[in-house]
Short mmCIF file of C-alpha atoms in Angstrom, two decimals:
data_model
loop_
_atom_site.label_atom_id
_atom_site.label_comp_id
_atom_site.label_asym_id
_atom_site.label_seq_id
_atom_site.Cartn_x
_atom_site.Cartn_y
_atom_site.Cartn_z
CA MET C 9 143.53 134.79 -30.11
CA GLU C 10 139.78 135.13 -29.72
CA ILE C 11 139.23 133.32 -32.83
CA CYS C 12 140.96 130.40 -31.41
CA MET C 13 139.46 130.80 -27.96
CA ARG C 14 136.06 130.17 -29.55
CA GLN C 15 136.64 127.27 -32.00
CA GLU C 16 134.33 124.39 -31.44
CA ASN C 17 135.71 121.18 -30.28
CA ALA C 18 135.53 119.59 -33.98
CA SER C 19 138.24 121.79 -34.87
CA LYS C 20 140.22 121.70 -31.76
CA CYS C 21 141.35 118.21 -32.89
CA SER C 22 142.94 119.03 -36.17
CA VAL C 23 146.65 119.46 -35.87
CA SER C 24 146.29 123.21 -37.24
CA SER C 25 144.58 123.96 -33.97
CA MET C 26 147.83 123.38 -32.06
CA GLU C 27 148.70 127.30 -33.46
CA CYS C 28 145.88 128.46 -31.17
CA PHE C 29 148.41 126.97 -27.95
CA MET C 30 150.93 128.68 -28.64
CA VAL C 31 150.88 131.89 -26.93
CA LEU C 32 154.12 133.14 -26.69
CA SER C 33 153.61 136.15 -29.28
CA THR C 34 156.88 137.75 -29.25
CA GLN C 35 160.57 137.36 -29.52
CA ALA C 36 161.33 138.65 -26.03
CA GLN C 37 159.21 135.97 -24.40
CA LYS C 38 160.39 133.33 -26.51
CA ILE C 39 163.96 134.20 -25.48
CA SER C 40 162.91 134.64 -21.95
CA ILE C 41 161.33 130.95 -21.92
CA ALA C 42 164.28 129.56 -23.57
CA THR C 43 166.92 131.31 -21.01
CA LEU C 44 164.98 129.77 -18.05
CA CYS C 45 164.49 126.42 -19.47
CA GLY C 46 167.90 125.94 -20.53
CA LEU C 47 169.51 127.17 -17.11
CA PHE C 48 166.85 125.39 -15.01
CA GLY C 49 167.02 122.20 -17.17
CA THR C 50 170.72 122.28 -17.31
CA LEU C 51 171.50 122.75 -13.55
CA CYS C 52 168.62 119.85 -12.78
CA VAL C 53 170.16 117.09 -14.74
CA PHE C 54 173.72 118.26 -13.38
CA GLU C 55 172.69 118.48 -9.83
CA ASN C 56 170.40 115.30 -10.17
CA SER C 57 172.76 113.33 -11.96
CA LEU C 58 175.40 114.25 -9.07
CA VAL C 59 172.77 112.84 -6.27
CA LEU C 60 172.46 109.44 -8.21
CA TYR C 61 176.09 109.15 -8.17
CA LEU C 62 176.59 109.79 -4.94
CA ILE C 63 174.10 107.46 -3.69
CA PHE C 64 174.85 104.58 -5.45
CA SER C 65 178.80 105.12 -5.15
CA SER C 66 178.58 104.38 -1.59
CA PRO C 67 177.34 101.23 0.00
CA GLY C 68 176.24 102.66 2.81
CA THR C 69 173.34 104.86 0.74
CA ARG C 70 172.35 102.70 -1.88
CA ARG C 71 171.49 99.79 0.98
CA LYS C 72 168.82 102.23 2.53
CA PRO C 73 165.40 102.29 1.51
CA SER C 74 165.50 106.40 2.23
CA TYR C 75 167.94 106.86 -0.43
CA LEU C 76 166.30 104.66 -2.83
CA PHE C 77 163.34 106.76 -2.89
CA ILE C 78 165.39 109.75 -2.81
CA SER C 79 167.05 108.30 -5.84
CA SER C 80 163.80 107.68 -7.44
CA LEU C 81 163.21 111.12 -7.17
CA ALA C 82 166.33 112.59 -8.84
CA LEU C 83 165.81 110.03 -11.79
CA ALA C 84 162.16 111.40 -12.00
CA ASP C 85 163.52 114.98 -12.09
CA ILE C 86 166.27 114.22 -14.39
CA LEU C 87 163.72 112.78 -17.20
CA ALA C 88 161.29 115.59 -16.32
CA SER C 89 163.60 118.35 -17.18
CA LEU C 90 164.48 116.27 -20.20
CA ASN C 91 161.20 115.79 -21.42
CA PHE C 92 159.62 119.34 -20.47
CA VAL C 93 162.76 121.43 -21.99
CA CYS C 94 162.49 119.53 -25.51
CA SER C 95 158.55 119.23 -25.67
CA PHE C 96 158.35 122.82 -24.04
CA LEU C 97 160.80 124.64 -26.32
CA ASN C 98 159.76 122.48 -29.63
CA PHE C 99 156.08 123.81 -28.95
CA HIS C 100 156.37 127.30 -27.75
CA VAL C 101 159.80 128.55 -28.97
CA PHE C 102 160.23 126.73 -32.31
CA GLN C 103 156.31 126.45 -32.78
CA GLU C 104 156.46 123.07 -34.30
CA THR C 105 153.14 122.02 -35.49
CA ASN C 106 153.89 118.92 -37.63
CA LEU C 107 153.38 117.06 -35.11
CA SER C 108 150.47 114.53 -35.32
CA LYS C 109 147.82 114.26 -32.00
CA GLU C 110 149.33 110.86 -31.39
CA SER C 111 152.95 112.23 -31.44
CA PHE C 112 152.09 115.35 -29.06
CA LEU C 113 149.92 113.38 -26.60
CA LEU C 114 152.98 110.93 -26.28
CA GLN C 115 155.68 113.79 -25.11
CA LEU C 116 152.44 114.86 -22.81
CA GLY C 117 152.49 111.58 -21.39
CA GLY C 118 156.38 111.55 -20.80
CA VAL C 119 156.35 114.80 -19.50
CA ASN C 120 153.22 113.60 -17.01
CA THR C 121 154.96 110.52 -15.97
CA SER C 122 158.32 111.74 -14.89
CA PHE C 123 156.56 115.08 -12.90
CA SER C 124 153.98 112.43 -11.08
CA ALA C 125 156.66 110.09 -10.22
CA SER C 126 158.65 113.12 -8.98
CA LEU C 127 155.45 113.48 -6.80
CA SER C 128 155.12 110.52 -5.98
CA SER C 129 158.70 109.44 -4.89
CA LEU C 130 158.27 112.36 -2.12
CA LEU C 131 155.23 110.76 -1.00
CA LEU C 132 157.10 107.68 -0.69
CA THR C 133 159.79 109.63 1.19
CA ALA C 134 157.68 110.99 3.25
CA LEU C 135 155.91 107.53 4.00
CA ASP C 136 159.52 106.18 5.03
CA ARG C 137 160.01 109.28 7.54
CA TYR C 138 156.62 108.67 9.02
CA VAL C 139 157.56 104.57 9.69
CA SER C 140 160.73 105.69 10.76
CA ILE C 141 159.57 108.06 13.41
CA SER C 142 156.16 106.77 14.13
CA ARG C 143 157.59 102.75 14.73
CA PRO C 144 161.45 103.14 15.15
CA SER C 145 161.67 99.90 16.65
CA GLU C 146 160.15 97.86 13.60
CA TYR C 147 161.38 100.05 11.17
CA LYS C 148 163.95 97.63 9.80
CA LEU C 149 161.43 94.96 9.56
CA LEU C 150 158.54 97.11 7.64
CA MET C 151 160.77 99.03 5.26
CA THR C 152 163.27 96.50 3.86
CA ARG C 153 165.12 96.90 0.58
CA LYS C 154 162.60 94.41 -1.38
CA ARG C 155 159.71 96.13 -0.35
CA ALA C 156 161.06 99.48 -0.97
CA TRP C 157 162.14 98.20 -4.79
CA VAL C 158 158.25 96.90 -4.87
CA ALA C 159 156.88 100.05 -4.18
CA LEU C 160 158.93 101.81 -6.96
CA GLY C 161 158.05 99.57 -9.40
CA VAL C 162 153.85 100.03 -8.68
CA LEU C 163 154.81 103.80 -8.62
CA TRP C 164 156.60 103.99 -12.08
CA VAL C 165 153.87 101.59 -13.56
CA THR C 166 151.06 103.58 -12.10
CA CYS C 167 152.47 106.89 -13.17
CA GLY C 168 152.92 105.81 -16.73
CA THR C 169 149.31 104.14 -16.86
CA THR C 170 147.95 107.27 -15.79
CA ALA C 171 150.14 109.43 -18.16
CA SER C 172 149.22 107.30 -20.90
CA LEU C 173 145.29 107.41 -20.74
CA PRO C 174 144.93 110.39 -23.03
CA LEU C 175 146.81 108.63 -25.85
CA LEU C 176 144.98 105.53 -24.94
CA GLY C 177 141.76 107.22 -26.10
CA TRP C 178 141.07 109.52 -22.99
CA ASN C 179 141.11 112.69 -24.84
CA CYS C 180 138.42 114.95 -25.80
CA CYS C 181 138.84 114.17 -29.79
CA ALA C 182 137.60 110.33 -28.93
CA LEU C 183 135.22 111.39 -26.42
CA ASN C 184 134.03 114.29 -28.28
CA SER C 185 134.12 116.27 -24.89
CA THR C 186 134.59 119.42 -23.59
CA CYS C 187 138.79 120.25 -24.65
CA SER C 188 141.10 121.65 -22.29
CA GLU C 189 142.47 125.49 -22.90
CA LEU C 190 145.77 124.86 -21.71
CA PHE C 191 146.71 121.53 -23.27
CA PRO C 192 145.76 120.47 -27.09
CA PHE C 193 143.80 117.29 -27.09
CA VAL C 194 143.23 116.89 -23.74
CA ALA C 195 139.78 116.39 -21.88
CA ASP C 196 138.68 118.59 -19.05
CA SER C 197 137.57 115.59 -17.47
CA TYR C 198 141.29 114.07 -17.95
CA LEU C 199 142.81 117.59 -16.59
CA SER C 200 140.15 117.59 -13.52
CA SER C 201 140.97 113.89 -12.44
CA TRP C 202 144.76 114.29 -12.90
CA ILE C 203 144.27 117.88 -10.51
CA CYS C 204 142.50 115.65 -8.01
CA LEU C 205 145.12 112.68 -7.93
CA VAL C 206 147.81 115.75 -7.43
CA THR C 207 145.79 117.12 -4.74
CA VAL C 208 145.20 114.05 -2.76
CA LEU C 209 149.05 113.14 -3.37
CA LEU C 210 149.92 116.69 -1.80
CA GLY C 211 147.24 116.00 1.10
CA CYS C 212 148.85 112.66 1.99
CA ILE C 213 152.57 114.35 1.84
CA VAL C 214 151.25 117.22 4.19
CA TYR C 215 149.76 114.97 6.42
CA ALA C 216 153.11 112.60 6.95
CA TYR C 217 155.26 115.62 7.18
CA ALA C 218 153.17 117.11 9.73
CA HIS C 219 153.52 114.00 12.01
CA VAL C 220 157.14 113.91 11.22
CA LEU C 221 157.67 117.21 12.08
CA ARG C 222 155.79 117.24 15.29
CA ARG C 223 157.76 114.10 16.51
CA ALA C 224 160.91 115.63 15.62
CA HIS C 225 160.06 118.50 17.48
CA GLN C 226 159.56 116.01 20.47
CA HIS C 227 162.88 114.61 19.88
CA VAL C 228 164.69 117.78 19.85
CA ALA C 229 163.26 118.34 23.38
CA TYR C 230 164.15 115.06 24.78
CA MET C 231 167.72 115.59 23.45
CA GLU C 232 167.81 118.81 24.88
CA LYS C 233 167.22 117.22 28.39
CA HIS C 234 169.26 114.28 27.49
CA GLN C 235 172.34 115.92 25.83
CA ALA C 236 174.53 114.00 28.10
CA GLN C 237 173.63 110.69 27.33
CA PRO C 238 175.74 109.09 24.49
CA GLY C 239 174.45 106.11 22.37
CA LYS C 240 173.00 104.98 18.95
CA GLN C 241 169.80 106.05 20.08
CA ASN C 242 170.85 109.84 20.04
CA SER C 243 172.57 109.21 17.01
CA ARG C 244 169.60 107.86 15.49
CA MET C 245 167.35 110.53 16.64
CA ARG C 246 169.62 113.17 15.24
CA MET C 247 169.66 112.01 11.83
CA ASP C 248 165.47 111.27 11.66
CA ILE C 249 165.47 114.74 12.65
CA MET C 250 168.02 116.24 10.00
CA LEU C 251 166.05 114.26 7.14
CA ALA C 252 162.61 115.06 8.36
CA LYS C 253 163.49 118.90 8.41
CA THR C 254 165.28 118.20 5.17
CA LEU C 255 162.25 116.74 3.46
CA VAL C 256 159.91 119.81 5.03
CA MET C 257 162.13 121.99 3.22
CA VAL C 258 161.46 119.87 0.01
CA LEU C 259 157.55 120.03 0.73
CA THR C 260 157.69 123.94 0.69
CA VAL C 261 159.56 124.35 -2.22
CA LEU C 262 157.46 121.64 -4.01
CA VAL C 263 154.28 123.74 -2.97
CA LEU C 264 155.62 127.26 -3.83
CA CYS C 265 156.49 126.00 -7.24
CA TRP C 266 153.73 123.56 -7.98
CA SER C 267 150.86 125.96 -6.65
CA PRO C 268 150.73 128.54 -9.46
CA VAL C 269 150.35 125.98 -12.05
CA LEU C 270 147.76 124.07 -10.18
CA VAL C 271 145.50 127.18 -9.29
CA LEU C 272 145.53 128.10 -13.11
CA MET C 273 144.81 124.62 -14.18
CA ILE C 274 141.73 124.35 -11.88
CA TYR C 275 140.48 127.92 -12.85
CA SER C 276 140.73 126.39 -16.81
CA VAL C 277 138.18 124.00 -15.95
CA PHE C 278 135.52 126.35 -14.59
CA ALA C 279 136.19 129.46 -16.53
CA ARG C 280 137.77 130.56 -19.85
CA LEU C 281 141.62 131.78 -19.59
CA SER C 282 142.25 135.04 -21.25
CA ALA C 283 145.61 135.44 -23.52
CA ARG C 284 147.46 136.91 -20.87
CA LEU C 285 146.81 134.15 -18.28
CA ARG C 286 147.73 131.43 -20.43
CA LYS C 287 151.01 133.38 -21.15
CA VAL C 288 151.39 133.42 -17.24
CA PHE C 289 150.89 129.57 -17.05
CA ALA C 290 153.04 129.56 -19.62
CA PHE C 291 155.62 130.88 -17.31
CA CYS C 292 154.60 129.26 -14.33
CA SER C 293 155.59 125.99 -15.84
CA THR C 294 158.95 126.62 -15.61
CA LEU C 295 159.08 126.93 -12.10
CA CYS C 296 158.20 122.93 -11.81
CA LEU C 297 161.65 123.01 -13.13
CA LEU C 298 162.82 124.93 -10.75
CA ASN C 299 161.82 122.50 -8.05
CA SER C 300 163.62 119.68 -9.82
CA MET C 301 166.35 122.02 -9.69
CA VAL C 302 166.64 123.17 -5.66
CA ASN C 303 166.08 119.42 -4.39
CA PRO C 304 169.57 118.07 -4.99
CA ILE C 305 170.83 121.40 -3.59
CA ILE C 306 168.75 120.82 -0.62
CA TYR C 307 169.83 117.30 -0.33
CA ALA C 308 173.88 118.70 -0.53
CA LEU C 309 173.30 121.11 2.25
CA ARG C 310 171.07 118.62 4.55
CA SER C 311 171.96 115.09 4.09
CA LYS C 312 175.04 114.78 6.33
CA GLU C 313 176.02 111.47 4.06
CA LEU C 314 175.49 113.16 0.95
CA TYR C 315 177.37 115.84 1.88
CA SER C 316 180.31 113.76 3.17
CA SER C 317 180.30 111.84 -0.14
CA LEU C 318 180.51 115.03 -1.99
CA ARG C 319 183.36 116.24 -0.25
CA MET C 320 185.18 113.06 -0.64
CA VAL C 321 184.47 113.32 -4.45
CA PHE C 322 185.70 117.03 -4.24
CA SER C 323 188.78 115.88 -2.45
CA ARG C 324 189.78 113.01 -4.77
CA PHE C 325 189.08 115.19 -7.72
CA ARG C 326 191.61 118.10 -6.28
CA ARG C 327 193.98 114.89 -5.39
CA ARG C 328 193.67 114.18 -9.19
CA THR C 329 194.17 117.50 -10.56
CA LYS C 330 197.25 118.33 -8.57
CA ALA C 331 198.75 115.30 -9.33
CA SER C 332 198.41 115.84 -13.35
CA GLU C 333 199.74 119.18 -12.60
CA GLU C 334 202.98 118.14 -10.60
CA SER C 335 203.43 115.13 -13.02
CA PRO C 336 205.49 116.93 -15.79
CA GLU C 337 207.32 118.53 -13.37
CA ALA C 338 208.36 115.23 -11.61
CA GLU C 339 209.07 113.88 -15.20
CA SER C 340 211.33 116.71 -15.88
CA ALA C 341 213.00 116.30 -12.61
CA HIS C 342 213.44 112.51 -12.87
CA LYS C 343 215.13 113.09 -16.29
CA SER C 344 217.62 115.52 -15.53
CA SER C 345 218.55 113.53 -12.21
CA VAL C 346 219.23 110.53 -14.91
CA ILE C 347 221.63 112.72 -17.02
CA GLU C 348 223.30 114.13 -14.06
CA THR C 349 223.69 110.77 -13.11
#
């Protein structure tokens, strides 16, 4: 391991140098990583697919910009889990070294695109709530479905372009610059730029949620004084407060899951990482999957519309199951009545 860490940049650009980044040395570590990835990845795909189904199966939710942004988040989490689990297990557990530099950077770009899109979708959702609470009377004019789709298009194109930069030439091999100690062929300059981008996104999300939470607190105080006044305004404020609290919970989970990875990335830019810290980084990376898995659970518990849709799905499933169980008995009873007749 020390020999690998002391390599020159020229040798780090060879395909054989990828073995130096495979930090899982024992079978127990590989089994632990595979178990975490398999569990989190499977639940993430199932839960986010269910969220997409609940949103687009109901006309009331699929027409709202808020749920378009949430569906973008769910789609990004599905792609992130698939890309991350496949590439991560292939690299660290099965230790595939036959990949070319271009193939590895393409896989890394897919993971980067999906996780960046997940974070950017949270930003759009936060801005949507910011506009909804800051300018409620103009919300429907400002946040239309057309603008929401345009924003999502710009989001995915930007994330895909940014993640493709190492493949297009911004890597330590093409530039003959300092290579990252965490990712093969990735330049420290690109990693630093990506960290800055993520930090800016997180800062904007925190600012938007702070404003949303403050206004939501004001709404709660207002409703406590005017509980006797029914109407659509109170209903609208209740929905804003519920969704604001939901998104704050999502942000909290996001920060807790991503902060260990970002801290180790920042540390790797300025100092050498020991073999132990690199193993810690590999395990902390699975927290990103945990974040993608927890998001839909929060939606199901906090969003009344999605929760109601989920209950309707379960009730229909129970009715169909009950009908299928009773149908053989009903058919035999019908046959016996015909015979008696």
